[in-house]
Amino acid sequence: VIDFLRDPDSEVVEQQPEFAVNEHRSIKPAYLVVEGSCTHLGCAPLAEFDVGPADNWFGGFFCPCHGSRFDLSGRVYNGVPAPTNLRVPPYRYIREDIIIIGQESGAA
């Protein structure tokens, strides 16, 4: 999958907090927190988890407005209109099963 991604290492710093610069772009690999807004023109990408008929489609998020595709970590594919990965907002866990979005760890 990495070969098909525009920014596989999440090098565009503005797209995620420092804690999310990892393979999963999250604090916990089982949970992804991203903004539901395509980085092309702001449409809402749809979850398309099934592997599709298109070559190099391994499941992820698909923007129905202009065809941008993102992998299961919200990283943008090459050759689509979206310029960057889906944005990861600051967030933190206050319990094992509760997240506060808009604050990072250590925030009051």
Tab-separated table of N, CA and C in Angstrom:
chain	number	residue	atom	x	y	z
A	1	VAL	N	0.826	-1.189	0.000
A	1	VAL	CA	0.000	0.000	0.000
A	1	VAL	C	0.873	1.258	0.000
A	2	ILE	N	1.977	1.244	0.729
A	2	ILE	CA	2.837	2.421	0.877
A	2	ILE	C	3.209	3.024	-0.474
A	3	ASP	N	3.478	2.199	-1.464
A	3	ASP	CA	3.885	2.696	-2.779
A	3	ASP	C	2.798	3.508	-3.470
A	4	PHE	N	1.549	3.339	-3.073
A	4	PHE	CA	0.431	4.027	-3.712
A	4	PHE	C	0.019	5.309	-2.986
A	5	LEU	N	0.720	5.657	-1.903
A	5	LEU	CA	0.334	6.798	-1.076
A	5	LEU	C	1.203	8.019	-1.349
A	6	ARG	N	0.585	9.197	-1.333
A	6	ARG	CA	1.299	10.455	-1.571
A	6	ARG	C	2.183	10.828	-0.380
A	7	ASP	N	1.710	10.654	0.849
A	7	ASP	CA	2.449	11.038	2.059
A	7	ASP	C	2.369	9.898	3.078
A	8	PRO	N	3.021	8.771	2.790
A	8	PRO	CA	2.880	7.598	3.660
A	8	PRO	C	3.437	7.798	5.070
A	9	ASP	N	4.392	8.705	5.225
A	9	ASP	CA	5.007	8.918	6.534
A	9	ASP	C	4.434	10.125	7.269
A	10	SER	N	3.332	10.671	6.764
A	10	SER	CA	2.668	11.816	7.387
A	10	SER	C	3.642	12.964	7.642
A	11	GLU	N	4.343	13.348	6.599
A	11	GLU	CA	5.356	14.392	6.730
A	11	GLU	C	4.791	15.809	6.690
A	12	VAL	N	3.541	15.987	6.269
A	12	VAL	CA	2.923	17.309	6.297
A	12	VAL	C	2.484	17.556	7.740
A	13	VAL	N	3.300	18.275	8.475
A	13	VAL	CA	3.163	18.428	9.920
A	13	VAL	C	1.805	18.989	10.330
A	14	GLU	N	1.237	19.889	9.545
A	14	GLU	CA	-0.031	20.521	9.908
A	14	GLU	C	-1.211	19.541	9.912
A	15	GLN	N	-1.033	18.366	9.362
A	15	GLN	CA	-2.150	17.426	9.220
A	15	GLN	C	-2.415	16.583	10.459
A	16	GLN	N	-1.506	16.574	11.430
A	16	GLN	CA	-1.715	15.768	12.617
A	16	GLN	C	-0.804	16.228	13.744
A	17	PRO	N	-1.239	15.998	14.999
A	17	PRO	CA	-0.360	16.273	16.129
A	17	PRO	C	0.858	15.338	16.073
A	18	GLU	N	1.893	15.696	16.770
A	18	GLU	CA	3.124	14.905	16.748
A	18	GLU	C	2.889	13.451	17.158
A	19	PHE	N	1.969	13.226	18.114
A	19	PHE	CA	1.718	11.858	18.568
A	19	PHE	C	1.144	10.969	17.467
A	20	ALA	N	0.602	11.562	16.412
A	20	ALA	CA	-0.032	10.785	15.340
A	20	ALA	C	0.885	10.570	14.139
A	21	VAL	N	2.132	10.939	14.259
A	21	VAL	CA	3.083	10.684	13.169
A	21	VAL	C	3.646	9.280	13.397
A	22	ASN	N	2.851	8.303	13.010
A	22	ASN	CA	3.231	6.895	13.108
A	22	ASN	C	2.440	6.122	12.052
A	23	GLU	N	2.691	4.864	11.943
A	23	GLU	CA	2.059	4.040	10.902
A	23	GLU	C	0.535	4.121	10.920
A	24	HIS	N	-0.053	4.214	12.102
A	24	HIS	CA	-1.520	4.190	12.223
A	24	HIS	C	-2.122	5.586	12.299
A	25	ARG	N	-1.276	6.611	12.504
A	25	ARG	CA	-1.721	8.000	12.660
A	25	ARG	C	-2.694	8.132	13.825
A	26	SER	N	-2.403	7.425	14.915
A	26	SER	CA	-3.288	7.449	16.076
A	26	SER	C	-2.510	7.097	17.343
A	27	ILE	N	-3.150	7.355	18.487
A	27	ILE	CA	-2.565	6.970	19.765
A	27	ILE	C	-2.648	5.455	19.925
A	28	LYS	N	-3.816	4.910	19.648
A	28	LYS	CA	-4.054	3.463	19.751
A	28	LYS	C	-4.330	2.931	18.344
A	29	PRO	N	-3.593	1.932	17.899
A	29	PRO	CA	-3.758	1.428	16.530
A	29	PRO	C	-5.177	0.962	16.177
A	30	ALA	N	-5.951	0.558	17.159
A	30	ALA	CA	-7.302	0.047	16.884
A	30	ALA	C	-8.316	1.159	16.615
A	31	TYR	N	-7.966	2.422	16.936
A	31	TYR	CA	-8.915	3.529	16.795
A	31	TYR	C	-8.302	4.663	15.993
A	32	LEU	N	-9.006	5.093	14.964
A	32	LEU	CA	-8.568	6.211	14.138
A	32	LEU	C	-9.486	7.401	14.397
A	33	VAL	N	-8.888	8.561	14.672
A	33	VAL	CA	-9.643	9.795	14.852
A	33	VAL	C	-9.176	10.754	13.759
A	34	VAL	N	-10.049	11.041	12.791
A	34	VAL	CA	-9.741	11.996	11.719
A	34	VAL	C	-10.959	12.891	11.504
A	35	GLU	N	-10.708	14.043	10.907
A	35	GLU	CA	-11.816	14.914	10.528
A	35	GLU	C	-12.464	14.343	9.271
A	36	GLY	N	-13.779	14.317	9.246
A	36	GLY	CA	-14.521	13.763	8.111
A	36	GLY	C	-14.706	14.778	7.009
A	37	SER	N	-13.594	15.343	6.547
A	37	SER	CA	-13.636	16.363	5.520
A	37	SER	C	-12.491	16.128	4.542
A	38	CYS	N	-12.825	15.889	3.284
A	38	CYS	CA	-11.805	15.651	2.270
A	38	CYS	C	-10.914	16.888	2.153
A	39	THR	N	-9.631	16.677	2.010
A	39	THR	CA	-8.681	17.786	1.931
A	39	THR	C	-8.663	18.445	0.558
A	40	HIS	N	-9.499	17.976	-0.352
A	40	HIS	CA	-9.613	18.622	-1.668
A	40	HIS	C	-10.553	19.819	-1.577
A	41	LEU	N	-11.854	19.563	-1.424
A	41	LEU	CA	-12.826	20.652	-1.354
A	41	LEU	C	-13.804	20.522	-0.188
A	42	GLY	N	-13.488	19.641	0.767
A	42	GLY	CA	-14.276	19.569	1.983
A	42	GLY	C	-15.475	18.652	1.992
A	43	CYS	N	-15.664	17.845	0.967
A	43	CYS	CA	-16.772	16.879	0.979
A	43	CYS	C	-16.508	15.824	2.064
A	44	ALA	N	-17.527	15.068	2.409
A	44	ALA	CA	-17.403	14.036	3.437
A	44	ALA	C	-17.055	12.689	2.812
A	45	PRO	N	-15.841	12.177	3.045
A	45	PRO	CA	-15.486	10.860	2.526
A	45	PRO	C	-16.343	9.767	3.165
A	46	LEU	N	-16.603	8.736	2.410
A	46	LEU	CA	-17.379	7.592	2.878
A	46	LEU	C	-16.434	6.458	3.248
A	47	ALA	N	-16.808	5.695	4.259
A	47	ALA	CA	-16.029	4.517	4.628
A	47	ALA	C	-16.285	3.429	3.593
A	48	GLU	N	-15.239	2.964	2.971
A	48	GLU	CA	-15.311	1.872	1.990
A	48	GLU	C	-14.271	0.845	2.403
A	49	PHE	N	-14.629	0.032	3.396
A	49	PHE	CA	-13.650	-0.865	3.978
A	49	PHE	C	-13.370	-2.105	3.140
A	50	ASP	N	-14.290	-2.447	2.246
A	50	ASP	CA	-14.073	-3.631	1.418
A	50	ASP	C	-13.033	-3.336	0.340
A	51	VAL	N	-12.248	-4.334	0.042
A	51	VAL	CA	-11.317	-4.219	-1.070
A	51	VAL	C	-12.154	-4.162	-2.332
A	52	GLY	N	-11.885	-3.190	-3.171
A	52	GLY	CA	-12.717	-2.961	-4.335
A	52	GLY	C	-12.144	-3.531	-5.611
A	53	PRO	N	-12.889	-3.369	-6.711
A	53	PRO	CA	-12.454	-3.902	-7.990
A	53	PRO	C	-11.299	-3.106	-8.599
A	54	ALA	N	-11.073	-1.882	-8.133
A	54	ALA	CA	-9.995	-1.063	-8.699
A	54	ALA	C	-8.633	-1.603	-8.282
A	55	ASP	N	-7.685	-1.510	-9.179
A	55	ASP	CA	-6.319	-1.888	-8.831
A	55	ASP	C	-5.846	-1.001	-7.694
A	56	ASN	N	-5.027	-1.529	-6.858
A	56	ASN	CA	-4.424	-0.868	-5.700
A	56	ASN	C	-5.431	-0.224	-4.740
A	57	TRP	N	-6.638	-0.751	-4.653
A	57	TRP	CA	-7.588	-0.300	-3.639
A	57	TRP	C	-7.663	-1.350	-2.548
A	58	PHE	N	-7.199	-0.979	-1.361
A	58	PHE	CA	-7.099	-1.915	-0.246
A	58	PHE	C	-8.111	-1.601	0.849
A	59	GLY	N	-9.071	-0.744	0.528
A	59	GLY	CA	-10.065	-0.336	1.506
A	59	GLY	C	-9.638	0.936	2.205
A	60	GLY	N	-10.613	1.684	2.698
A	60	GLY	CA	-10.320	2.933	3.382
A	60	GLY	C	-11.477	3.892	3.259
A	61	PHE	N	-11.188	5.115	2.828
A	61	PHE	CA	-12.195	6.162	2.703
A	61	PHE	C	-12.194	6.693	1.280
A	62	PHE	N	-13.394	6.925	0.739
A	62	PHE	CA	-13.554	7.371	-0.643
A	62	PHE	C	-14.395	8.641	-0.659
A	63	CYS	N	-13.930	9.674	-1.326
A	63	CYS	CA	-14.697	10.914	-1.441
A	63	CYS	C	-15.551	10.851	-2.709
A	64	PRO	N	-16.872	10.844	-2.563
A	64	PRO	CA	-17.752	10.704	-3.721
A	64	PRO	C	-17.809	11.953	-4.608
A	65	CYS	N	-17.345	13.088	-4.113
A	65	CYS	CA	-17.442	14.323	-4.906
A	65	CYS	C	-16.485	14.326	-6.098
A	66	HIS	N	-15.215	13.971	-5.868
A	66	HIS	CA	-14.234	14.039	-6.952
A	66	HIS	C	-13.305	12.825	-7.001
A	67	GLY	N	-13.612	11.792	-6.218
A	67	GLY	CA	-12.899	10.533	-6.338
A	67	GLY	C	-11.616	10.384	-5.549
A	68	SER	N	-11.364	11.244	-4.574
A	68	SER	CA	-10.160	11.067	-3.759
A	68	SER	C	-10.297	9.812	-2.909
A	69	ARG	N	-9.174	9.146	-2.692
A	69	ARG	CA	-9.152	7.910	-1.912
A	69	ARG	C	-8.111	8.031	-0.810
A	70	PHE	N	-8.441	7.453	0.340
A	70	PHE	CA	-7.571	7.469	1.511
A	70	PHE	C	-7.510	6.060	2.074
A	71	ASP	N	-6.370	5.654	2.605
A	71	ASP	CA	-6.270	4.311	3.182
A	71	ASP	C	-6.928	4.280	4.561
A	72	LEU	N	-6.832	3.161	5.250
A	72	LEU	CA	-7.488	2.977	6.541
A	72	LEU	C	-6.898	3.851	7.645
A	73	SER	N	-5.763	4.499	7.383
A	73	SER	CA	-5.176	5.455	8.326
A	73	SER	C	-5.419	6.893	7.878
A	74	GLY	N	-6.223	7.077	6.841
A	74	GLY	CA	-6.534	8.420	6.351
A	74	GLY	C	-5.442	9.036	5.497
A	75	ARG	N	-4.512	8.211	4.986
A	75	ARG	CA	-3.437	8.721	4.128
A	75	ARG	C	-3.913	8.726	2.679
A	76	VAL	N	-3.645	9.832	1.983
A	76	VAL	CA	-4.159	10.033	0.629
A	76	VAL	C	-3.369	9.216	-0.396
A	77	TYR	N	-4.103	8.668	-1.363
A	77	TYR	CA	-3.478	7.938	-2.468
A	77	TYR	C	-2.878	8.921	-3.476
A	78	ASN	N	-1.913	8.465	-4.237
A	78	ASN	CA	-1.373	9.237	-5.361
A	78	ASN	C	-2.436	9.349	-6.450
A	79	GLY	N	-2.359	10.404	-7.250
A	79	GLY	CA	-3.194	10.527	-8.439
A	79	GLY	C	-4.648	10.889	-8.193
A	80	VAL	N	-4.962	11.442	-7.029
A	80	VAL	CA	-6.328	11.881	-6.736
A	80	VAL	C	-6.308	13.383	-6.451
A	81	PRO	N	-7.466	14.043	-6.488
A	81	PRO	CA	-7.484	15.493	-6.283
A	81	PRO	C	-7.048	15.969	-4.887
A	82	ALA	N	-7.321	15.195	-3.846
A	82	ALA	CA	-6.966	15.636	-2.485
A	82	ALA	C	-5.449	15.793	-2.364
A	83	PRO	N	-4.985	16.936	-1.838
A	83	PRO	CA	-3.549	17.183	-1.774
A	83	PRO	C	-2.851	16.561	-0.571
A	84	THR	N	-3.596	16.307	0.515
A	84	THR	CA	-2.963	15.821	1.745
A	84	THR	C	-3.819	14.761	2.419
A	85	ASN	N	-3.224	14.111	3.411
A	85	ASN	CA	-3.928	13.117	4.227
A	85	ASN	C	-5.101	13.769	4.952
A	86	LEU	N	-6.061	12.938	5.389
A	86	LEU	CA	-7.130	13.455	6.234
A	86	LEU	C	-6.507	14.003	7.516
A	87	ARG	N	-7.042	15.089	8.022
A	87	ARG	CA	-6.473	15.748	9.194
A	87	ARG	C	-6.835	14.990	10.470
A	88	VAL	N	-5.830	14.787	11.328
A	88	VAL	CA	-6.031	14.220	12.658
A	88	VAL	C	-6.101	15.392	13.634
A	89	PRO	N	-7.234	15.578	14.329
A	89	PRO	CA	-7.311	16.678	15.289
A	89	PRO	C	-6.561	16.319	16.570
A	90	PRO	N	-6.231	17.302	17.380
A	90	PRO	CA	-5.678	16.971	18.697
A	90	PRO	C	-6.746	16.213	19.488
A	91	TYR	N	-6.345	15.216	20.235
A	91	TYR	CA	-7.280	14.494	21.093
A	91	TYR	C	-6.507	13.769	22.169
A	92	ARG	N	-7.228	13.347	23.191
A	92	ARG	CA	-6.608	12.575	24.269
A	92	ARG	C	-7.641	11.649	24.884
A	93	TYR	N	-7.159	10.595	25.482
A	93	TYR	CA	-8.020	9.674	26.206
A	93	TYR	C	-8.086	10.129	27.659
A	94	ILE	N	-9.310	10.203	28.197
A	94	ILE	CA	-9.428	10.481	29.632
A	94	ILE	C	-9.749	9.192	30.393
A	95	ARG	N	-10.205	8.197	29.667
A	95	ARG	CA	-10.377	6.835	30.163
A	95	ARG	C	-10.109	5.918	28.992
A	96	GLU	N	-10.062	4.665	29.246
A	96	GLU	CA	-9.806	3.678	28.197
A	96	GLU	C	-10.820	3.785	27.056
A	97	ASP	N	-12.047	4.204	27.374
A	97	ASP	CA	-13.117	4.229	26.386
A	97	ASP	C	-13.717	5.620	26.145
A	98	ILE	N	-13.038	6.677	26.595
A	98	ILE	CA	-13.546	8.036	26.392
A	98	ILE	C	-12.435	8.934	25.866
A	99	ILE	N	-12.747	9.642	24.766
A	99	ILE	CA	-11.795	10.540	24.112
A	99	ILE	C	-12.331	11.970	24.208
A	100	ILE	N	-11.425	12.915	24.444
A	100	ILE	CA	-11.763	14.333	24.317
A	100	ILE	C	-11.057	14.825	23.063
A	101	ILE	N	-11.835	15.325	22.110
A	101	ILE	CA	-11.283	15.855	20.863
A	101	ILE	C	-11.080	17.352	21.037
A	102	GLY	N	-9.921	17.830	20.592
A	102	GLY	CA	-9.588	19.244	20.710
A	102	GLY	C	-8.542	19.522	21.763
A	103	GLN	N	-8.159	18.507	22.521
A	103	GLN	CA	-7.119	18.641	23.543
A	103	GLN	C	-6.141	17.486	23.415
A	104	GLU	N	-4.867	17.802	23.592
A	104	GLU	CA	-3.860	16.754	23.625
A	104	GLU	C	-3.572	16.371	25.064
A	105	SER	N	-2.865	15.272	25.270
A	105	SER	CA	-2.471	14.845	26.609
A	105	SER	C	-1.729	15.974	27.303
A	106	GLY	N	-1.980	16.115	28.590
A	106	GLY	CA	-1.332	17.160	29.360
A	106	GLY	C	-2.146	18.437	29.402
A	107	ALA	N	-3.199	18.543	28.573
A	107	ALA	CA	-4.041	19.746	28.590
A	107	ALA	C	-4.982	19.688	29.788
A	108	ALA	N	-5.332	20.838	30.299
A	108	ALA	CA	-6.221	20.894	31.466
A	108	ALA	C	-7.663	20.681	31.067
